[in-house]
Amino acid sequence: MDIDYQVAVIGAGIVGASIAARLTSLGLTVALLEQGSVASLGASAWSGGLVRLYDADPLLMQLTAHSLQVMRSPVFATTYTQALRCTGVLYRAGVDQQADLQAAIDRHASAEYPMQWLQGHGLYARRDDRLDLFEPNACVGDVRQATARLCGVLRSQGLVLEHCQVQAIDWQADGSASIHLGQARLRCRVVVLASGAWTRRLLPALALESRSIPLARVLTERSWSLPVIDAPSASYAIPLSRHIVQSGCGLRDRAAWPQDLAPPDARHYHDALKRVTQLAGGGQAQVLDILPGFDSYSADGRPLLGFVDDQRGLYVACGLSGLGFKFAPGIADIAGRQVNRYLTTGDPGMASPWTALCARRALHRIQPADLQQGNGHEQ
Ligand SMILES: Cc1cc2nc3c(=O)[nH]c(=O)nc-3n(C[C@H](O)[C@H](O)[C@H](O)COP(=O)(O)OP(=O)(O)OC[C@H]3O[C@@H](n4cnc5c(N)ncnc54)[C@H](O)[C@@H]3O)c2cc1C
């Protein structure tokens, strides 16, 4: 027996859940398939959840600005946005970044999303070698809750199948796909691979790697009231309570698959302690633990998005490179429009200015075996 949906989305991290919810809001029928339970195995299980605008890459900043707009649309305002807490974020930059920061303020600051220079802050002493940019409407989100809320909508309007690992996709001559689910088959016109660091299992031709993002939780003597990022030292602190912050480590590992990444060790404890103590301006600190976060990374640090093959309805949304929580609504909107147009007109094209995100830039020449089966992976 066959189960028919227009779109199958593989992976219920924040990106897959956002795309599936956006497609459903456009009136399409969607099945979301997840190998674990929702947001439990991938990058979304560990995410820090900062949503702020400034980025040194103007295209990524534009994508965040788009995402902030999309968050106000009904499907995200009632799900994703409910999982955000507006805290404001202080971004400390080197003085050589002044022109870039001013350009960002000129281009993106608005009444809905102010961005302003800060001349001293009660909690963070002014430093002559730093410029302080304040985003008062920046947020910290609960990524698991956002994903769960999006899946709640999908459960009432489509299908969410947890504990369902897709092993292979069979492509038909007409460009549609079928996925074996036990004794049944799920048939669809489009498959969206939102499978994070595992996307290459189903598309081995994709240049994608896993990188660790160790997440430290640190108890400090001083108290914290809002997230702070110090760009020159690549350090940050997000308060979990007045005296406990989550922070990053400079030591990152890279591998083909998440399970091949080296687990955090004593060097990460030492590094996290040093960074948080510096941010705190001294005082006592103790590391509670280091969590083994990771994400899928593209070579240029930009998401990989779009149809990858002219003959088949295969769409990719991965390579979020450590920024996928804030990008998810924007990416879902871009993907939703593109998939909808493909289904109505057959056109797989991508609209400007997002063509630079096109996933085809990360493809080696696709062999038929790359598309018929999920074989060829190294796991
Ligand atoms: C420590 C840390 C801090 C971060 N901080 C921030 C931040 O402050 N702000 C921000 O914007 N981003 C942040 N990120 C990045 C963000 O969390 C990720 O970019 C985002 O979660 C990626 O989501 P995803 O859906 O692409 O991938 P994932 O969450 O990895 O989801 C992919 C899903 O696909 C499933 N899957 C894979 N293969 C199959 C298959 N064959 N069949 C079925 N299911 C499959 C997996 O089980 C997984 O659930 C952080 C990440 C980490 C780790």
mmCIF file with all atom_site columns, C-alpha atoms and ligand atoms in Angstrom, residues 9-17 33-52 80 143 161 164-167 194-199 201-202 211-215 236 238 246 291-296 317-327, ligand 1:
data_model
loop_
_atom_site.group_PDB
_atom_site.id
_atom_site.type_symbol
_atom_site.label_atom_id
_atom_site.label_alt_id
_atom_site.label_comp_id
_atom_site.label_asym_id
_atom_site.label_entity_id
_atom_site.label_seq_id
_atom_site.pdbx_PDB_ins_code
_atom_site.Cartn_x
_atom_site.Cartn_y
_atom_site.Cartn_z
_atom_site.occupancy
_atom_site.B_iso_or_equiv
_atom_site.pdbx_formal_charge
_atom_site.auth_seq_id
_atom_site.auth_comp_id
_atom_site.auth_asym_id
_atom_site.auth_atom_id
_atom_site.pdbx_PDB_model_num
ATOM   1   C CA  . VAL A 1 9   ? 11.192 16.122 4.749  1.00 0.00 ? 9   VAL A CA  1
ATOM   2   C CA  . ILE A 1 10  ? 13.967 13.948 6.213  1.00 0.00 ? 10  ILE A CA  1
ATOM   3   C CA  . GLY A 1 11  ? 15.209 15.222 9.578  1.00 0.00 ? 11  GLY A CA  1
ATOM   4   C CA  . ALA A 1 12  ? 13.254 16.857 12.399 1.00 0.00 ? 12  ALA A CA  1
ATOM   5   C CA  . GLY A 1 13  ? 15.861 19.275 13.670 1.00 0.00 ? 13  GLY A CA  1
ATOM   6   C CA  . ILE A 1 14  ? 14.920 22.944 13.738 1.00 0.00 ? 14  ILE A CA  1
ATOM   7   C CA  . VAL A 1 15  ? 15.532 23.308 9.968  1.00 0.00 ? 15  VAL A CA  1
ATOM   8   C CA  . GLY A 1 16  ? 13.457 20.309 8.828  1.00 0.00 ? 16  GLY A CA  1
ATOM   9   C CA  . ALA A 1 17  ? 10.629 21.164 11.228 1.00 0.00 ? 17  ALA A CA  1
ATOM   10  C CA  . LEU A 1 33  ? 10.576 11.665 9.072  1.00 0.00 ? 33  LEU A CA  1
ATOM   11  C CA  . GLU A 1 34  ? 13.066 11.591 11.945 1.00 0.00 ? 34  GLU A CA  1
ATOM   12  C CA  . GLN A 1 35  ? 15.485 8.817  12.919 1.00 0.00 ? 35  GLN A CA  1
ATOM   13  C CA  . GLY A 1 36  ? 15.300 9.690  16.642 1.00 0.00 ? 36  GLY A CA  1
ATOM   14  C CA  . SER A 1 37  ? 12.711 11.770 18.397 1.00 0.00 ? 37  SER A CA  1
ATOM   15  C CA  . VAL A 1 38  ? 12.211 15.416 17.443 1.00 0.00 ? 38  VAL A CA  1
ATOM   16  C CA  . ALA A 1 39  ? 15.386 17.542 17.943 1.00 0.00 ? 39  ALA A CA  1
ATOM   17  C CA  . SER A 1 40  ? 17.023 14.818 20.029 1.00 0.00 ? 40  SER A CA  1
ATOM   18  C CA  . LEU A 1 41  ? 20.041 13.600 18.056 1.00 0.00 ? 41  LEU A CA  1
ATOM   19  C CA  . GLY A 1 42  ? 21.463 16.386 15.911 1.00 0.00 ? 42  GLY A CA  1
ATOM   20  C CA  . ALA A 1 43  ? 22.792 19.919 16.302 1.00 0.00 ? 43  ALA A CA  1
ATOM   21  C CA  . SER A 1 44  ? 19.384 21.126 17.535 1.00 0.00 ? 44  SER A CA  1
ATOM   22  C CA  . ALA A 1 45  ? 19.744 18.913 20.628 1.00 0.00 ? 45  ALA A CA  1
ATOM   23  C CA  . TRP A 1 46  ? 22.695 20.991 21.877 1.00 0.00 ? 46  TRP A CA  1
ATOM   24  C CA  . SER A 1 47  ? 22.106 24.445 20.401 1.00 0.00 ? 47  SER A CA  1
ATOM   25  C CA  . GLY A 1 48  ? 22.804 27.662 22.307 1.00 0.00 ? 48  GLY A CA  1
ATOM   26  C CA  . GLY A 1 49  ? 19.873 29.431 20.652 1.00 0.00 ? 49  GLY A CA  1
ATOM   27  C CA  . LEU A 1 50  ? 21.077 33.019 20.152 1.00 0.00 ? 50  LEU A CA  1
ATOM   28  C CA  . VAL A 1 51  ? 19.087 35.064 17.641 1.00 0.00 ? 51  VAL A CA  1
ATOM   29  C CA  . ARG A 1 52  ? 20.916 38.285 16.764 1.00 0.00 ? 52  ARG A CA  1
ATOM   30  C CA  . TYR A 1 80  ? 9.080  29.322 17.029 1.00 0.00 ? 80  TYR A CA  1
ATOM   31  C CA  . VAL A 1 143 ? 15.608 25.243 20.253 1.00 0.00 ? 143 VAL A CA  1
ATOM   32  C CA  . LEU A 1 161 ? 7.097  9.934  12.061 1.00 0.00 ? 161 LEU A CA  1
ATOM   33  C CA  . CYS A 1 164 ? 12.067 6.323  11.377 1.00 0.00 ? 164 CYS A CA  1
ATOM   34  C CA  . GLN A 1 165 ? 15.502 6.281  9.786  1.00 0.00 ? 165 GLN A CA  1
ATOM   35  C CA  . VAL A 1 166 ? 15.363 6.689  6.014  1.00 0.00 ? 166 VAL A CA  1
ATOM   36  C CA  . GLN A 1 167 ? 17.892 4.283  4.508  1.00 0.00 ? 167 GLN A CA  1
ATOM   37  C CA  . ALA A 1 194 ? 17.271 18.460 6.183  1.00 0.00 ? 194 ALA A CA  1
ATOM   38  C CA  . SER A 1 195 ? 19.369 15.758 7.790  1.00 0.00 ? 195 SER A CA  1
ATOM   39  C CA  . GLY A 1 196 ? 22.108 17.971 9.235  1.00 0.00 ? 196 GLY A CA  1
ATOM   40  C CA  . ALA A 1 197 ? 25.523 16.332 9.536  1.00 0.00 ? 197 ALA A CA  1
ATOM   41  C CA  . TRP A 1 198 ? 24.093 13.054 8.161  1.00 0.00 ? 198 TRP A CA  1
ATOM   42  C CA  . THR A 1 199 ? 22.858 14.541 4.860  1.00 0.00 ? 199 THR A CA  1
ATOM   43  C CA  . ARG A 1 201 ? 24.386 9.438  3.840  1.00 0.00 ? 201 ARG A CA  1
ATOM   44  C CA  . LEU A 1 202 ? 21.582 10.055 1.349  1.00 0.00 ? 202 LEU A CA  1
ATOM   45  C CA  . ARG A 1 211 ? 32.462 20.065 13.253 1.00 0.00 ? 211 ARG A CA  1
ATOM   46  C CA  . SER A 1 212 ? 32.301 19.998 17.013 1.00 0.00 ? 212 SER A CA  1
ATOM   47  C CA  . ILE A 1 213 ? 30.860 22.978 18.902 1.00 0.00 ? 213 ILE A CA  1
ATOM   48  C CA  . PRO A 1 214 ? 31.686 22.162 22.525 1.00 0.00 ? 214 PRO A CA  1
ATOM   49  C CA  . LEU A 1 215 ? 29.294 23.932 24.890 1.00 0.00 ? 215 LEU A CA  1
ATOM   50  C CA  . TYR A 1 236 ? 30.821 34.519 24.435 1.00 0.00 ? 236 TYR A CA  1
ATOM   51  C CA  . ILE A 1 238 ? 24.946 33.452 27.613 1.00 0.00 ? 238 ILE A CA  1
ATOM   52  C CA  . GLN A 1 246 ? 26.971 28.807 28.782 1.00 0.00 ? 246 GLN A CA  1
ATOM   53  C CA  . LEU A 1 291 ? 28.567 19.198 26.217 1.00 0.00 ? 291 LEU A CA  1
ATOM   54  C CA  . PRO A 1 292 ? 29.572 17.593 22.900 1.00 0.00 ? 292 PRO A CA  1
ATOM   55  C CA  . GLY A 1 293 ? 27.631 19.801 20.436 1.00 0.00 ? 293 GLY A CA  1
ATOM   56  C CA  . PHE A 1 294 ? 28.254 19.693 16.683 1.00 0.00 ? 294 PHE A CA  1
ATOM   57  C CA  . ASP A 1 295 ? 26.790 20.919 13.408 1.00 0.00 ? 295 ASP A CA  1
ATOM   58  C CA  . SER A 1 296 ? 27.065 20.325 9.652  1.00 0.00 ? 296 SER A CA  1
ATOM   59  C CA  . ALA A 1 317 ? 18.817 22.256 3.341  1.00 0.00 ? 317 ALA A CA  1
ATOM   60  C CA  . CYS A 1 318 ? 21.920 21.634 5.446  1.00 0.00 ? 318 CYS A CA  1
ATOM   61  C CA  . GLY A 1 319 ? 25.385 23.062 6.222  1.00 0.00 ? 319 GLY A CA  1
ATOM   62  C CA  . LEU A 1 320 ? 23.962 25.514 8.732  1.00 0.00 ? 320 LEU A CA  1
ATOM   63  C CA  . SER A 1 321 ? 27.506 26.002 10.047 1.00 0.00 ? 321 SER A CA  1
ATOM   64  C CA  . GLY A 1 322 ? 26.655 26.880 13.640 1.00 0.00 ? 322 GLY A CA  1
ATOM   65  C CA  . LEU A 1 323 ? 23.918 29.416 12.876 1.00 0.00 ? 323 LEU A CA  1
ATOM   66  C CA  . GLY A 1 324 ? 20.901 27.326 11.939 1.00 0.00 ? 324 GLY A CA  1
ATOM   67  C CA  . PHE A 1 325 ? 18.561 28.293 14.742 1.00 0.00 ? 325 PHE A CA  1
ATOM   68  C CA  . LYS A 1 326 ? 18.305 31.924 13.746 1.00 0.00 ? 326 LYS A CA  1
ATOM   69  C CA  . PHE A 1 327 ? 18.296 31.079 10.018 1.00 0.00 ? 327 PHE A CA  1
HETATM 70  C C1  . LIG B 2 .   ? 26.572 24.214 21.001 1.00 0.00 ? 1   LIG B C1  1
HETATM 71  C C2  . LIG B 2 .   ? 25.826 24.848 19.885 1.00 0.00 ? 1   LIG B C2  1
HETATM 72  C C3  . LIG B 2 .   ? 25.468 26.182 19.972 1.00 0.00 ? 1   LIG B C3  1
HETATM 73  C C4  . LIG B 2 .   ? 24.764 26.777 18.921 1.00 0.00 ? 1   LIG B C4  1
HETATM 74  N N1  . LIG B 2 .   ? 24.376 28.071 19.051 1.00 0.00 ? 1   LIG B N1  1
HETATM 75  C C5  . LIG B 2 .   ? 23.618 28.631 18.091 1.00 0.00 ? 1   LIG B C5  1
HETATM 76  C C6  . LIG B 2 .   ? 23.131 29.944 18.264 1.00 0.00 ? 1   LIG B C6  1
HETATM 77  O O1  . LIG B 2 .   ? 23.398 30.578 19.280 1.00 0.00 ? 1   LIG B O1  1
HETATM 78  N N2  . LIG B 2 .   ? 22.346 30.483 17.286 1.00 0.00 ? 1   LIG B N2  1
HETATM 79  C C7  . LIG B 2 .   ? 22.066 29.790 16.142 1.00 0.00 ? 1   LIG B C7  1
HETATM 80  O O2  . LIG B 2 .   ? 21.374 30.341 15.286 1.00 0.00 ? 1   LIG B O2  1
HETATM 81  N N3  . LIG B 2 .   ? 22.512 28.533 15.950 1.00 0.00 ? 1   LIG B N3  1
HETATM 82  C C8  . LIG B 2 .   ? 23.282 27.947 16.896 1.00 0.00 ? 1   LIG B C8  1
HETATM 83  N N4  . LIG B 2 .   ? 23.748 26.679 16.729 1.00 0.00 ? 1   LIG B N4  1
HETATM 84  C C9  . LIG B 2 .   ? 23.547 26.020 15.439 1.00 0.00 ? 1   LIG B C9  1
HETATM 85  C C10 . LIG B 2 .   ? 22.169 25.406 15.314 1.00 0.00 ? 1   LIG B C10 1
HETATM 86  O O3  . LIG B 2 .   ? 21.824 24.746 16.506 1.00 0.00 ? 1   LIG B O3  1
HETATM 87  C C11 . LIG B 2 .   ? 22.216 24.404 14.152 1.00 0.00 ? 1   LIG B C11 1
HETATM 88  O O4  . LIG B 2 .   ? 22.683 25.050 12.988 1.00 0.00 ? 1   LIG B O4  1
HETATM 89  C C12 . LIG B 2 .   ? 20.831 23.833 13.884 1.00 0.00 ? 1   LIG B C12 1
HETATM 90  O O5  . LIG B 2 .   ? 20.328 23.205 15.044 1.00 0.00 ? 1   LIG B O5  1
HETATM 91  C C13 . LIG B 2 .   ? 20.902 22.850 12.731 1.00 0.00 ? 1   LIG B C13 1
HETATM 92  O O6  . LIG B 2 .   ? 19.633 22.277 12.578 1.00 0.00 ? 1   LIG B O6  1
HETATM 93  P P1  . LIG B 2 .   ? 19.363 21.181 11.484 1.00 0.00 ? 1   LIG B P1  1
HETATM 94  O O7  . LIG B 2 .   ? 17.923 20.908 11.524 1.00 0.00 ? 1   LIG B O7  1
HETATM 95  O O8  . LIG B 2 .   ? 20.019 21.582 10.205 1.00 0.00 ? 1   LIG B O8  1
HETATM 96  O O9  . LIG B 2 .   ? 20.223 19.915 11.944 1.00 0.00 ? 1   LIG B O9  1
HETATM 97  P P2  . LIG B 2 .   ? 19.969 18.847 13.101 1.00 0.00 ? 1   LIG B P2  1
HETATM 98  O O10 . LIG B 2 .   ? 19.452 19.489 14.321 1.00 0.00 ? 1   LIG B O10 1
HETATM 99  O O11 . LIG B 2 .   ? 21.235 18.064 13.202 1.00 0.00 ? 1   LIG B O11 1
HETATM 100 O O12 . LIG B 2 .   ? 18.812 17.952 12.515 1.00 0.00 ? 1   LIG B O12 1
HETATM 101 C C14 . LIG B 2 .   ? 19.018 16.956 11.548 1.00 0.00 ? 1   LIG B C14 1
HETATM 102 C C15 . LIG B 2 .   ? 18.070 15.820 11.912 1.00 0.00 ? 1   LIG B C15 1
HETATM 103 O O13 . LIG B 2 .   ? 18.063 14.876 10.857 1.00 0.00 ? 1   LIG B O13 1
HETATM 104 C C16 . LIG B 2 .   ? 17.876 13.601 11.446 1.00 0.00 ? 1   LIG B C16 1
HETATM 105 N N5  . LIG B 2 .   ? 18.302 12.616 10.444 1.00 0.00 ? 1   LIG B N5  1
HETATM 106 C C17 . LIG B 2 .   ? 19.528 12.508 9.861  1.00 0.00 ? 1   LIG B C17 1
HETATM 107 N N6  . LIG B 2 .   ? 19.525 11.509 8.962  1.00 0.00 ? 1   LIG B N6  1
HETATM 108 C C18 . LIG B 2 .   ? 18.288 10.962 8.977  1.00 0.00 ? 1   LIG B C18 1
HETATM 109 C C19 . LIG B 2 .   ? 17.669 9.895  8.258  1.00 0.00 ? 1   LIG B C19 1
HETATM 110 N N7  . LIG B 2 .   ? 18.337 9.190  7.333  1.00 0.00 ? 1   LIG B N7  1
HETATM 111 N N8  . LIG B 2 .   ? 16.368 9.597  8.512  1.00 0.00 ? 1   LIG B N8  1
HETATM 112 C C20 . LIG B 2 .   ? 15.658 10.302 9.430  1.00 0.00 ? 1   LIG B C20 1
HETATM 113 N N9  . LIG B 2 .   ? 16.208 11.327 10.142 1.00 0.00 ? 1   LIG B N9  1
HETATM 114 C C21 . LIG B 2 .   ? 17.495 11.659 9.912  1.00 0.00 ? 1   LIG B C21 1
HETATM 115 C C22 . LIG B 2 .   ? 18.762 13.656 12.683 1.00 0.00 ? 1   LIG B C22 1
HETATM 116 O O14 . LIG B 2 .   ? 18.416 12.684 13.641 1.00 0.00 ? 1   LIG B O14 1
HETATM 117 C C23 . LIG B 2 .   ? 18.511 15.087 13.168 1.00 0.00 ? 1   LIG B C23 1
HETATM 118 O O15 . LIG B 2 .   ? 17.462 15.143 14.120 1.00 0.00 ? 1   LIG B O15 1
HETATM 119 C C24 . LIG B 2 .   ? 24.450 26.041 17.754 1.00 0.00 ? 1   LIG B C24 1
HETATM 120 C C25 . LIG B 2 .   ? 24.790 24.698 17.674 1.00 0.00 ? 1   LIG B C25 1
HETATM 121 C C26 . LIG B 2 .   ? 25.464 24.095 18.726 1.00 0.00 ? 1   LIG B C26 1
HETATM 122 C C27 . LIG B 2 .   ? 25.805 22.640 18.627 1.00 0.00 ? 1   LIG B C27 1
#
